[in-house]
Amino acid sequence: MIEDFRYAVRALRSSPAFAAAAVLTLTLGIGASTAIFSVADAVLLRPLPYRDPNRLVYACSDMRKRNVYDHLWSNADYFDLRDHASSALEDVAGVRTGRGNLPHDDGTAEQIGFATVTPNFFRVLGARIVLGRDFTESDGEAQPPTADGTPPPPDQRLPAYAILSQEFFERRFGGNPAVLGQPVVKNGPVAIGVLERGFELLFRPDKDIERTPDLWMAARLSHSEPRTSISQRLIARMRPGVTIQHAQAQADAVAEQCRAAEPINATAGLQFRLEPMQPYLVAQVRPAILALMGAVVFLLLIACSNVANLFLVRSSLRSRDLAVRTAMGATWWRLVRQMLAEALLVAAIGSALGFGLAWVGIRELLAIAPANLPRFDSIRIDPAVLVFSMGAGLAAAVLFGLAPALRAARPDVAQVLRASTRTSGLSGGSLLSNVVVVAEVALCFVLLVGSGLMFRSFLALQRIHPGFDARGILTFRAVGGKNGRTPEERAAVVRQMQSALAAIPGVESVTAADTLPLHGSFFPYRWGKEDALADATKFQAADTQTVLPGYFETMRVPLLAGRTFNESDNKPEPRRVIVDQALAAKGFPSGRAVGQRILMRFRTPQPEWFEIIGMVAHQRLTSLAEPGREQAWLADGYWGFRAVSSWVLRAHRAIRPGTPPWRAPP
């Protein structure tokens, strides 16, 4: 074999054009397929980084009569699922996340991600505590109520306990274990442990879950909170041997109990749905990844067909040489080995270069990866990708090398030697060559049709108007600065932010909201007309945003009727709301929504009347591909100036980081 490969090197060196064409063609095919396989491996194939991930399920709370799916859970519903489905579910854990400010000793603030979890959370997922201890059940015991029902004084409150991420532990405290047993900050939670490095929360991107919180705190859940107070997302672990169908049957029985315990659950059509963790996590991106994987496999097959044609032509041109060697006693197996050695050498070089091309391609894919691609930061060249690349190269060598080798190894010696020219061999093997060409054209046709369909879908998405103008928009999120203040003080903070941002050269207008379109995380609230007071099933759900006056002008949301918010609306009373055209069409088919009233429930147990003062264009809140529910907007003053945190600047020219009055973060 060593001699065969030496001969193959000399043969390819003598035909540099052929070698370069074959290697380049194979490099492109293997490089593209390896890069896309690395995405498929990380997102679809690689097991989730949890203990026994096949037994983990997302517990989804649906309100089907209101078109609300995978919503948050109340404490009471969580306790019911945990306690009454225990024969199928080994344990159920809850989590909610957010962002907040953690002050340093010098007074500067650091924005961190935090999570509040049930004490069993890390045990359910199988995460390791590398320093200190895990939460215990006593860490999550509810605060006992006082005799008069008022919050207890600070010195009588149960302590809060926290586990630090390894990265935060090293960044903030230099990895000093002396921090354990001490408050993270003054009057803050007590640090009791350090979580293993790299642990992350895997939820769908539209659920707005912090993937790598810095601070994990034990939740003290109370059984006395109403079922209408919802805040958690749940992950459950099924018992060994339990099927998803059995577990779902128990969840259905618990949901029936919850509907009977709370009228709102009954009128909303509450259902509990258990979804296997990995399939549900990637359900939104799986079709696109499989389509891309199919496309690059076709591309690889086309590359193999091209190289096979090159080898067929080459073997035809070498037919006289092969005939002479056969006449001198060379066996057909010896000739096959030598031809395969050339094919394997071309495949090896193409695989090596394709692997390098895939490494570059993966870096570019990570730079443009969409936000809804789960685990995209785990895409990398790993042993599975390396094996795929080597396997693709070997398969390619067999595909394009074996047939030409077998044909060339059985020449008609007498006919070839009687021929007057070396090109006489080109007339042989026309059937095999035609088969390869037909296969190549068929593969190209399938690939072109698929590419055309994908391009048409892309153009369709490009034509969808999101309901606002994103050109010239800059956004950021600011949290904190309002706790412990009166509504007037909080309003002053907001005005100060607006003034400072508006003073930046190049800024046309400034506004803020609690969350922004295409962010994915919107909270649906009930709305209805007067008939809903007598029949609660008439209530429907709308995604609600809280905004500052000027929001629609800054975002350039088309105003279809009425007016937008002004400063006189930016207060708790009178209660005014702006709706989109979808809500107006559903609630007021006559088309006269402005001036009408609708019922909405926010601050009080019972719904309140709101006056509609304007109707605007519908916005795409989750993605361009999904129209979403109807929408309504409230002014920040309704909540006492505490809701907005996502800021929007519309600029008429580029703004560089560090432009005054900004101060670069430490």
XYZ file of C-alpha atoms in Angstrom:
666
model
C 0.000 0.000 0.000
C 2.901 2.343 0.698
C 4.150 1.713 -2.833
C 0.648 2.387 -4.202
C 0.474 5.702 -2.401
C 3.937 6.678 -3.638
C 2.752 5.966 -7.160
C -0.439 7.992 -6.496
C 1.630 10.977 -5.356
C 3.735 10.836 -8.525
C 0.621 10.445 -10.694
C -1.140 13.431 -9.145
C 2.036 15.508 -9.290
C 2.234 14.845 -13.003
C -1.362 16.117 -13.453
C -1.572 19.248 -11.282
C -4.679 20.653 -12.995
C -6.621 17.451 -12.428
C -5.414 17.212 -8.816
C -6.266 20.844 -8.049
C -9.753 20.576 -9.580
C -10.565 17.360 -7.732
C -9.215 18.579 -4.382
C -10.916 21.984 -4.603
C -14.268 20.431 -5.522
C -14.059 17.981 -2.646
C -12.862 20.680 -0.221
C -15.972 22.773 -0.826
C -18.319 19.801 -0.433
C -16.707 18.427 2.718
C -16.168 21.878 4.249
C -19.809 22.926 3.838
C -21.219 19.604 5.064
C -18.878 19.520 8.071
C -19.751 23.080 9.106
C -23.503 22.431 8.955
C -23.074 19.048 10.652
C -21.365 20.819 13.553
C -24.531 22.907 13.960
C -26.787 19.860 13.745
C -24.574 17.984 16.206
C -24.564 20.772 18.808
C -28.254 21.672 18.518
C -30.030 18.434 17.584
C -27.819 15.451 18.366
C -25.669 16.227 21.381
C -27.364 15.241 24.684
C -28.367 18.087 26.974
C -25.778 18.841 29.684
C -27.940 17.483 32.493
C -28.175 14.188 34.363
C -30.291 11.623 32.451
C -31.686 14.291 30.094
C -34.111 11.843 28.477
C -36.153 11.851 31.687
C -36.467 15.631 31.847
C -39.602 17.414 30.634
C -40.764 21.002 30.439
C -44.056 21.495 32.250
C -46.095 23.946 30.146
C -49.154 25.773 31.441
C -51.622 26.539 28.644
C -54.768 28.678 28.634
C -56.222 27.257 25.474
C -59.447 29.245 25.385
C -57.342 32.413 25.258
C -54.680 31.185 22.831
C -51.939 31.395 25.494
C -49.410 28.565 25.525
C -46.394 27.690 27.676
C -47.235 30.370 30.216
C -45.972 30.903 33.775
C -47.082 28.883 36.808
C -48.537 29.957 40.133
C -47.156 28.585 43.400
C -50.386 26.702 44.081
C -50.390 24.988 40.671
C -46.724 24.095 41.152
C -47.436 22.478 44.534
C -50.372 20.554 43.070
C -48.316 19.150 40.180
C -45.414 18.263 42.472
C -47.565 16.561 45.112
C -50.329 14.927 43.043
C -48.323 13.616 40.092
C -45.552 12.092 42.176
C -46.151 8.516 40.968
C -45.036 9.589 37.473
C -42.818 12.575 38.259
C -39.823 12.003 40.499
C -39.580 15.715 41.258
C -40.620 19.123 39.922
C -38.501 22.284 40.147
C -39.348 25.919 39.458
C -37.250 28.836 38.238
C -37.624 32.488 37.329
C -34.847 34.798 36.238
C -34.170 38.490 35.733
C -31.514 41.165 35.835
C -30.573 43.509 38.644
C -27.844 45.750 39.977
C -25.346 44.601 42.587
C -23.382 47.474 44.142
C -19.617 47.346 44.715
C -17.952 48.649 47.852
C -17.063 51.889 46.062
C -20.707 52.541 45.189
C -20.547 51.592 41.514
C -23.119 49.098 40.307
C -22.711 45.893 38.326
C -25.613 44.535 36.314
C -25.953 40.800 36.890
C -28.323 38.024 35.949
C -30.096 36.305 38.816
C -32.361 33.295 39.227
C -34.811 32.394 41.962
C -35.264 28.629 42.153
C -36.956 26.028 44.284
C -34.470 24.360 46.672
C -34.522 21.109 44.677
C -33.632 22.746 41.367
C -30.001 21.646 41.060
C -30.825 18.120 42.218
C -33.531 17.786 39.561
C -31.105 18.786 36.792
C -28.107 17.019 38.301
C -25.886 20.110 38.674
C -22.865 19.880 40.985
C -22.024 22.253 43.804
C -18.223 22.416 43.722
C -17.766 24.476 46.897
C -20.009 24.834 49.928
C -23.428 23.193 49.959
C -26.628 22.900 47.945
C -29.963 24.359 48.994
C -31.981 22.406 51.537
C -35.761 22.354 51.882
C -35.565 24.623 54.938
C -33.910 27.302 52.756
C -37.195 27.565 50.851
C -39.641 27.574 53.751
C -42.179 30.377 53.501
C -41.938 33.420 55.737
C -44.486 32.989 58.588
C -47.210 35.655 58.398
C -47.492 38.274 61.112
C -50.569 38.554 63.306
C -51.822 41.682 61.537
C -50.866 40.498 58.060
C -48.220 43.190 57.509
C -44.669 42.366 56.308
C -42.357 41.495 59.230
C -39.591 43.945 60.187
C -36.173 43.283 58.616
C -34.702 41.770 61.777
C -37.472 39.134 61.890
C -37.337 38.031 58.273
C -35.935 34.650 57.352
C -32.522 34.956 55.655
C -32.159 34.550 51.921
C -29.568 32.063 50.675
C -27.668 32.181 47.408
C -25.388 29.969 45.321
C -22.853 31.723 43.099
C -21.893 30.729 39.596
C -18.234 29.738 39.295
C -17.613 32.592 36.866
C -19.212 35.208 39.160
C -17.415 33.757 42.194
C -14.049 34.271 40.507
C -14.873 37.617 38.874
C -16.432 39.319 41.895
C -14.657 37.651 44.822
C -11.421 36.409 43.259
C -12.347 32.796 44.089
C -11.955 33.455 47.842
C -13.874 30.740 49.763
C -14.172 33.074 52.758
C -17.202 34.659 51.062
C -19.243 31.558 51.884
C -21.404 32.159 54.928
C -21.323 35.919 54.345
C -23.856 38.225 52.642
C -23.052 38.801 48.981
C -23.668 42.509 49.615
C -24.824 44.393 52.667
C -28.293 43.178 53.659
C -28.164 40.806 50.686
C -28.516 37.015 50.455
C -25.990 34.799 52.232
C -23.645 32.887 49.914
C -23.637 29.164 50.765
C -22.131 27.490 47.692
C -20.514 27.727 44.262
C -22.015 26.082 41.188
C -20.016 24.069 38.673
C -18.465 25.987 35.793
C -20.439 26.314 32.575
C -23.866 25.409 33.939
C -26.631 27.027 31.899
C -30.417 27.163 31.752
C -31.768 25.892 28.450
C -35.169 27.284 27.522
C -36.558 28.507 24.244
C -35.227 32.001 23.513
C -38.734 33.515 23.480
C -39.154 32.652 27.181
C -36.694 35.396 28.207
C -34.716 33.192 30.611
C -31.200 34.179 31.649
C -29.001 31.370 30.359
C -26.130 31.839 32.810
C -27.305 33.642 35.956
C -24.580 34.937 38.252
C -26.608 34.538 41.440
C -29.003 31.686 42.272
C -31.333 32.310 45.206
C -33.638 29.898 47.013
C -37.305 30.845 46.578
C -39.444 30.954 49.719
C -42.757 29.932 48.176
C -45.965 30.447 50.093
C -49.031 28.216 49.794
C -51.234 31.202 50.560
C -50.515 33.175 47.381
C -53.483 33.308 44.967
C -53.501 31.115 41.885
C -53.706 34.236 39.751
C -50.200 35.255 40.897
C -47.862 33.543 38.421
C -44.091 33.786 38.135
C -42.383 30.411 37.587
C -41.369 28.071 34.816
C -41.177 24.387 35.676
C -38.903 21.486 34.798
C -39.850 17.978 35.916
C -37.982 14.674 36.047
C -39.945 11.550 35.245
C -39.430 8.401 37.268
C -37.378 5.619 35.625
C -39.496 3.542 33.271
C -42.384 6.028 33.161
C -43.582 6.954 29.672
C -44.459 10.480 28.637
C -48.038 9.293 27.999
C -48.419 8.089 31.616
C -46.927 11.284 32.993
C -49.219 13.387 30.770
C -52.270 11.511 32.026
C -51.362 12.435 35.596
C -50.728 16.058 34.591
C -54.190 16.141 32.971
C -55.755 14.947 36.221
C -53.929 17.652 38.203
C -55.016 20.322 35.715
C -58.622 19.258 36.210
C -58.231 19.757 39.966
C -56.710 23.210 39.389
C -59.604 24.215 37.121
C -62.037 23.182 39.832
C -60.108 25.149 42.488
C -59.986 28.461 40.589
C -62.791 29.816 38.351
C -60.327 31.782 36.209
C -58.484 28.551 35.394
C -61.766 27.010 34.268
C -62.855 29.921 32.078
C -59.373 30.171 30.535
C -59.275 26.452 29.697
C -56.174 25.685 31.793
C -54.237 22.616 30.656
C -50.863 21.220 31.726
C -48.619 19.865 29.004
C -45.419 17.857 29.485
C -42.888 18.134 26.669
C -39.660 16.058 26.458
C -36.909 18.575 27.025
C -34.604 18.208 24.027
C -37.222 17.822 21.237
C -39.252 20.769 22.575
C -36.171 22.958 22.946
C -35.188 22.579 19.279
C -38.655 22.197 17.721
C -38.609 25.699 16.211
C -35.213 25.334 14.500
C -35.168 21.606 13.738
C -36.819 21.856 10.261
C -34.424 24.582 9.120
C -31.323 22.711 10.333
C -32.459 19.449 8.730
C -33.148 21.302 5.476
C -29.653 22.807 5.538
C -28.154 19.422 6.374
C -29.970 17.844 3.432
C -28.775 20.629 1.149
C -25.109 20.203 2.037
C -25.374 16.406 1.701
C -26.658 16.973 -1.827
C -23.788 19.396 -2.356
C -21.320 16.735 -1.195
C -22.863 14.144 -3.531
C -22.623 16.613 -6.422
C -18.964 17.182 -5.568
C -18.396 13.418 -5.541
C -20.110 13.138 -8.935
C -17.889 15.866 -10.341
C -14.746 14.193 -9.058
C -15.984 10.792 -10.286
C -16.333 12.274 -13.756
C -12.804 13.643 -13.525
C -11.500 10.209 -12.544
C -13.461 8.549 -15.380
C -11.888 10.892 -17.922
C -8.471 10.369 -16.326
C -8.805 6.593 -16.402
C -9.868 6.766 -20.061
C -6.796 8.830 -20.899
C -4.634 6.286 -19.067
C -6.269 3.225 -20.639
C -3.215 2.432 -22.854
C -0.888 2.593 -19.861
C -3.190 0.319 -17.858
C -3.476 -2.105 -20.787
C 0.309 -2.327 -21.076
C 0.613 -3.048 -17.358
C -2.086 -5.719 -17.646
C -0.259 -7.326 -20.558
C 2.907 -7.389 -18.433
C 1.131 -9.386 -15.719
C -0.448 -6.813 -13.385
C -3.568 -8.233 -11.717
C -6.873 -6.352 -11.739
C -6.701 -6.063 -7.933
C -3.298 -4.350 -8.189
C -4.698 -1.832 -10.660
C -7.792 -1.246 -8.501
C -5.551 -0.613 -5.474
C -3.500 1.942 -7.346
C -6.584 3.790 -8.621
C -8.153 3.713 -5.138
C -4.894 4.988 -3.666
C -5.196 8.072 -5.882
C -8.827 8.520 -4.841
C -7.984 8.148 -1.149
C -5.125 10.609 -1.454
C -7.384 13.185 -3.111
C -10.040 12.530 -0.440
C -7.491 12.891 2.372
C -6.223 16.229 1.070
C -9.786 17.432 0.392
C -10.878 16.352 3.884
C -8.001 18.168 5.555
C -8.640 21.368 3.622
C -12.400 20.952 4.063
C -11.910 20.591 7.800
C -10.031 23.888 7.818
C -12.751 25.495 5.714
C -15.356 24.173 8.167
C -13.447 25.709 11.091
C -13.580 29.107 9.381
C -17.219 28.547 8.450
C -18.205 27.727 12.025
C -16.695 30.989 13.254
C -18.717 32.891 10.654
C -21.874 30.949 11.544
C -21.457 31.876 15.200
C -21.155 35.537 14.232
C -24.481 35.512 12.357
C -26.332 32.865 14.398
C -29.996 33.779 14.963
C -31.178 34.427 18.494
C -33.628 31.517 18.397
C -30.901 28.923 17.854
C -30.558 26.983 21.133
C -27.046 26.105 22.345
C -25.463 27.989 19.452
C -22.474 28.901 21.607
C -21.676 25.186 22.020
C -21.111 24.772 18.255
C -17.503 23.742 17.803
C -15.138 21.231 16.227
C -15.377 18.219 18.533
C -14.595 14.492 18.071
C -18.029 13.851 16.529
C -17.460 16.558 13.919
C -13.947 15.241 13.246
C -15.297 11.709 12.749
C -17.967 13.073 10.394
C -15.353 14.909 8.347
C -13.142 11.821 8.102
C -16.144 9.638 7.319
C -17.318 12.050 4.619
C -13.860 11.966 3.047
C -13.702 8.161 3.113
C -17.214 7.826 1.721
C -16.366 10.342 -0.982
C -13.283 8.339 -1.950
C -15.353 5.184 -2.289
C -18.118 6.976 -4.216
C -15.928 8.665 -6.804
C -13.009 6.226 -6.818
C -14.401 2.702 -6.838
C -16.421 2.691 -10.058
C -13.688 4.334 -12.207
C -11.108 2.013 -10.639
C -13.102 -1.120 -11.414
C -13.715 0.012 -14.994
C -10.088 0.979 -15.575
C -8.742 -2.212 -14.019
C -10.396 -4.447 -16.676
C -9.238 -2.940 -19.983
C -9.727 -4.689 -23.349
C -5.980 -5.141 -23.872
C -6.054 -6.101 -27.527
C -8.386 -3.285 -28.566
C -6.495 -0.640 -26.611
C -3.087 -1.698 -27.881
C -4.316 -1.766 -31.490
C -5.625 1.787 -31.145
C -3.562 4.466 -32.822
C -3.961 7.132 -30.160
C -4.014 7.357 -26.394
C -7.442 8.990 -26.480
C -9.138 5.918 -27.828
C -10.060 5.017 -24.303
C -12.401 7.970 -24.120
C -14.973 5.988 -26.076
C -15.138 3.350 -23.386
C -17.278 3.462 -20.301
C -19.805 5.842 -21.829
C -22.676 4.169 -19.942
C -21.018 4.697 -16.551
C -20.123 8.274 -17.454
C -23.705 8.966 -18.544
C -25.068 7.498 -15.312
C -22.810 9.777 -13.269
C -23.853 12.829 -15.303
C -27.566 12.009 -14.963
C -27.186 11.543 -11.196
C -25.309 14.835 -10.959
C -27.996 16.729 -12.891
C -30.748 15.162 -10.761
C -29.005 16.162 -7.529
C -28.439 19.699 -8.831
C -32.115 19.948 -9.791
C -33.273 18.901 -6.313
C -30.812 21.295 -4.678
C -31.875 24.181 -6.919
C -35.573 23.570 -6.217
C -34.925 23.499 -2.478
C -32.787 26.621 -2.690
C -35.503 28.376 -4.659
C -38.125 27.515 -2.030
C -35.871 28.765 0.774
C -35.116 31.961 -1.148
C -38.825 32.524 -1.719
C -39.462 32.120 2.018
C -36.661 34.583 2.727
C -38.177 37.132 0.344
C -41.570 36.637 1.972
C -40.078 37.380 5.387
C -38.331 40.449 3.982
C -41.685 41.791 2.798
C -43.323 41.443 6.218
C -43.591 44.779 7.974
C -42.845 44.346 11.699
C -45.114 47.255 12.604
C -42.267 49.671 13.356
C -39.183 51.115 11.678
C -35.982 49.536 13.005
C -33.636 51.691 10.916
C -31.617 54.085 13.076
C -32.780 52.449 16.320
C -30.363 51.828 19.206
C -31.506 49.964 22.311
C -30.145 49.053 25.730
C -31.489 47.884 29.046
C -31.123 49.750 32.341
C -32.256 48.142 35.591
C -32.410 49.460 39.161
C -32.382 53.024 40.438
C -36.066 53.030 41.422
C -36.311 50.779 44.459
C -37.372 52.427 47.703
C -38.489 55.600 45.959
C -41.863 57.314 45.772
C -43.701 57.519 42.428
C -42.634 61.160 42.116
C -38.978 60.245 42.696
C -39.190 57.406 40.192
C -40.738 59.766 37.644
C -37.812 62.153 38.210
C -35.342 59.325 37.528
C -37.083 58.568 34.234
C -37.072 62.236 33.192
C -33.376 62.516 34.101
C -32.594 59.500 31.896
C -34.576 60.972 29.025
C -32.818 64.320 29.271
C -29.347 62.781 29.444
C -29.986 60.526 26.466
C -31.611 63.236 24.383
C -28.511 65.421 24.912
C -26.290 62.950 23.046
C -25.314 64.438 19.651
C -27.149 62.665 16.861
C -30.129 61.502 18.932
C -33.503 62.542 17.510
C -35.811 61.090 20.145
C -35.778 58.884 23.243
C -38.348 56.513 24.690
C -38.561 53.393 26.836
C -40.746 50.322 27.383
C -40.854 47.325 29.671
C -39.863 45.114 26.722
C -39.416 45.650 22.998
C -40.861 44.061 19.834
C -39.195 40.860 18.607
C -37.810 40.350 22.104
C -40.157 37.416 22.573
C -41.206 37.768 26.213
C -44.598 39.408 26.564
C -47.107 38.931 29.328
C -50.692 38.308 28.153
C -53.404 40.019 30.210
C -57.151 39.506 30.106
C -59.371 41.900 28.249
C -63.051 41.887 27.412
C -66.163 43.935 26.889
C -69.178 44.356 29.154
C -70.559 40.891 28.379
C -67.456 39.381 30.011
C -68.708 40.575 33.430
C -71.576 38.097 33.203
C -69.675 35.371 31.350
C -65.948 35.123 32.160
C -65.364 32.886 29.139
C -65.797 36.031 27.035
C -62.460 37.352 28.311
C -59.587 37.051 25.864
C -55.817 37.588 26.118
C -53.696 40.390 24.694
C -49.946 40.962 24.848
C -49.413 44.164 26.828
C -46.551 46.656 26.775
C -45.861 49.534 29.134
C -44.335 52.555 27.408
C -43.424 56.192 27.842
C -45.178 58.971 25.932
C -43.400 59.320 22.592
C -42.913 55.561 22.180
C -44.970 55.278 18.979
C -43.328 58.334 17.455
C -39.797 57.104 18.230
C -40.528 53.570 16.976
C -42.475 55.044 14.045
C -45.473 52.817 14.637
C -48.251 53.906 12.244
C -51.153 55.590 14.031
C -54.406 54.442 12.411
C -56.969 56.277 14.536
C -57.178 58.514 17.596
C -53.999 59.698 19.268
C -50.982 58.422 21.167
C -50.028 58.985 24.812
C -49.088 62.420 26.132
C -47.923 63.496 29.583
C -51.506 63.903 30.838
C -52.004 60.150 30.240
C -48.801 59.193 32.065
C -50.326 58.735 35.520
C -52.430 56.164 37.374
C -55.719 57.924 36.596
C -57.565 58.235 34.293
C -57.086 54.739 32.933
C -56.334 54.935 29.217
C -55.079 52.359 26.732
C -53.939 52.182 23.107
C -54.796 49.037 21.135
C -53.634 47.555 17.870
C -55.768 46.925 14.823
C -56.079 43.202 15.665
C -57.685 43.880 19.060
C -59.865 46.611 17.576
C -61.098 44.281 14.829
C -61.857 41.487 17.275
C -63.537 43.640 19.902
C -65.203 46.233 17.665
C -65.945 44.835 14.206
C -67.648 48.091 13.307
C -64.189 49.670 13.174
C -64.854 52.369 15.789
C -62.633 51.293 18.669
C -61.393 54.760 19.671
C -63.581 56.182 22.438
C -64.852 52.737 23.491
C -64.098 51.053 26.812
C -62.687 47.611 27.551
C -62.171 45.662 30.754
C -58.604 44.751 31.759
C -57.224 43.315 34.993
C -53.809 44.493 36.188
C -53.594 45.923 39.717
C -56.822 44.705 41.260
C -58.517 41.305 41.646
C -61.414 42.571 39.550
C -61.080 43.994 36.022
C -61.101 47.765 35.541
C -62.517 49.897 32.742
C -60.011 51.467 30.330
C -60.760 54.054 27.664
C -59.290 53.403 24.207
C -57.669 56.623 23.001
C -55.832 55.332 19.946
C -55.397 52.473 17.474
C -51.998 51.649 15.946
C -50.615 49.093 13.523
C -50.078 45.534 14.724
C -46.477 44.701 15.679
C -44.616 41.408 15.366
C -43.588 40.800 18.954
C -42.135 37.267 18.864
C -40.793 36.786 15.333
C -41.411 37.926 11.776
C -42.866 34.504 10.977
C -45.558 34.666 13.691
C -48.300 37.333 13.674
C -48.932 36.862 17.403
C -51.875 37.880 19.567
C -53.640 41.216 19.694
C -51.839 43.945 21.656
C -52.492 46.790 24.089
C -50.271 49.550 25.518
C -50.326 51.312 28.890
C -48.397 54.369 30.045
C -45.646 53.879 32.628
C -47.399 56.234 35.030
C -50.180 53.678 35.473
C -47.666 51.474 37.333
C -46.178 54.333 39.346
C -43.162 54.843 37.027
C -41.526 51.512 37.826
C -42.076 49.370 34.703
C -39.859 50.638 31.859
C -36.303 49.344 31.556
C -35.696 48.874 27.802
C -34.581 52.180 26.294
C -34.793 53.205 22.650
C -32.814 55.940 20.903
C -33.563 57.018 17.366
C -30.419 58.515 15.846
C -29.886 60.271 12.532
C -26.166 59.428 12.491
C -23.810 56.901 14.033
C -23.192 57.137 17.775
C -19.923 55.792 19.060
C -19.620 54.035 22.432
C -18.299 56.417 25.051
C -19.909 59.508 23.528
C -20.603 62.040 26.329
C -22.452 61.984 28.633
C -21.795 58.229 28.700
C -19.144 56.785 30.991
C -17.466 53.553 29.963
C -18.178 50.663 32.351
C -15.277 49.492 34.529
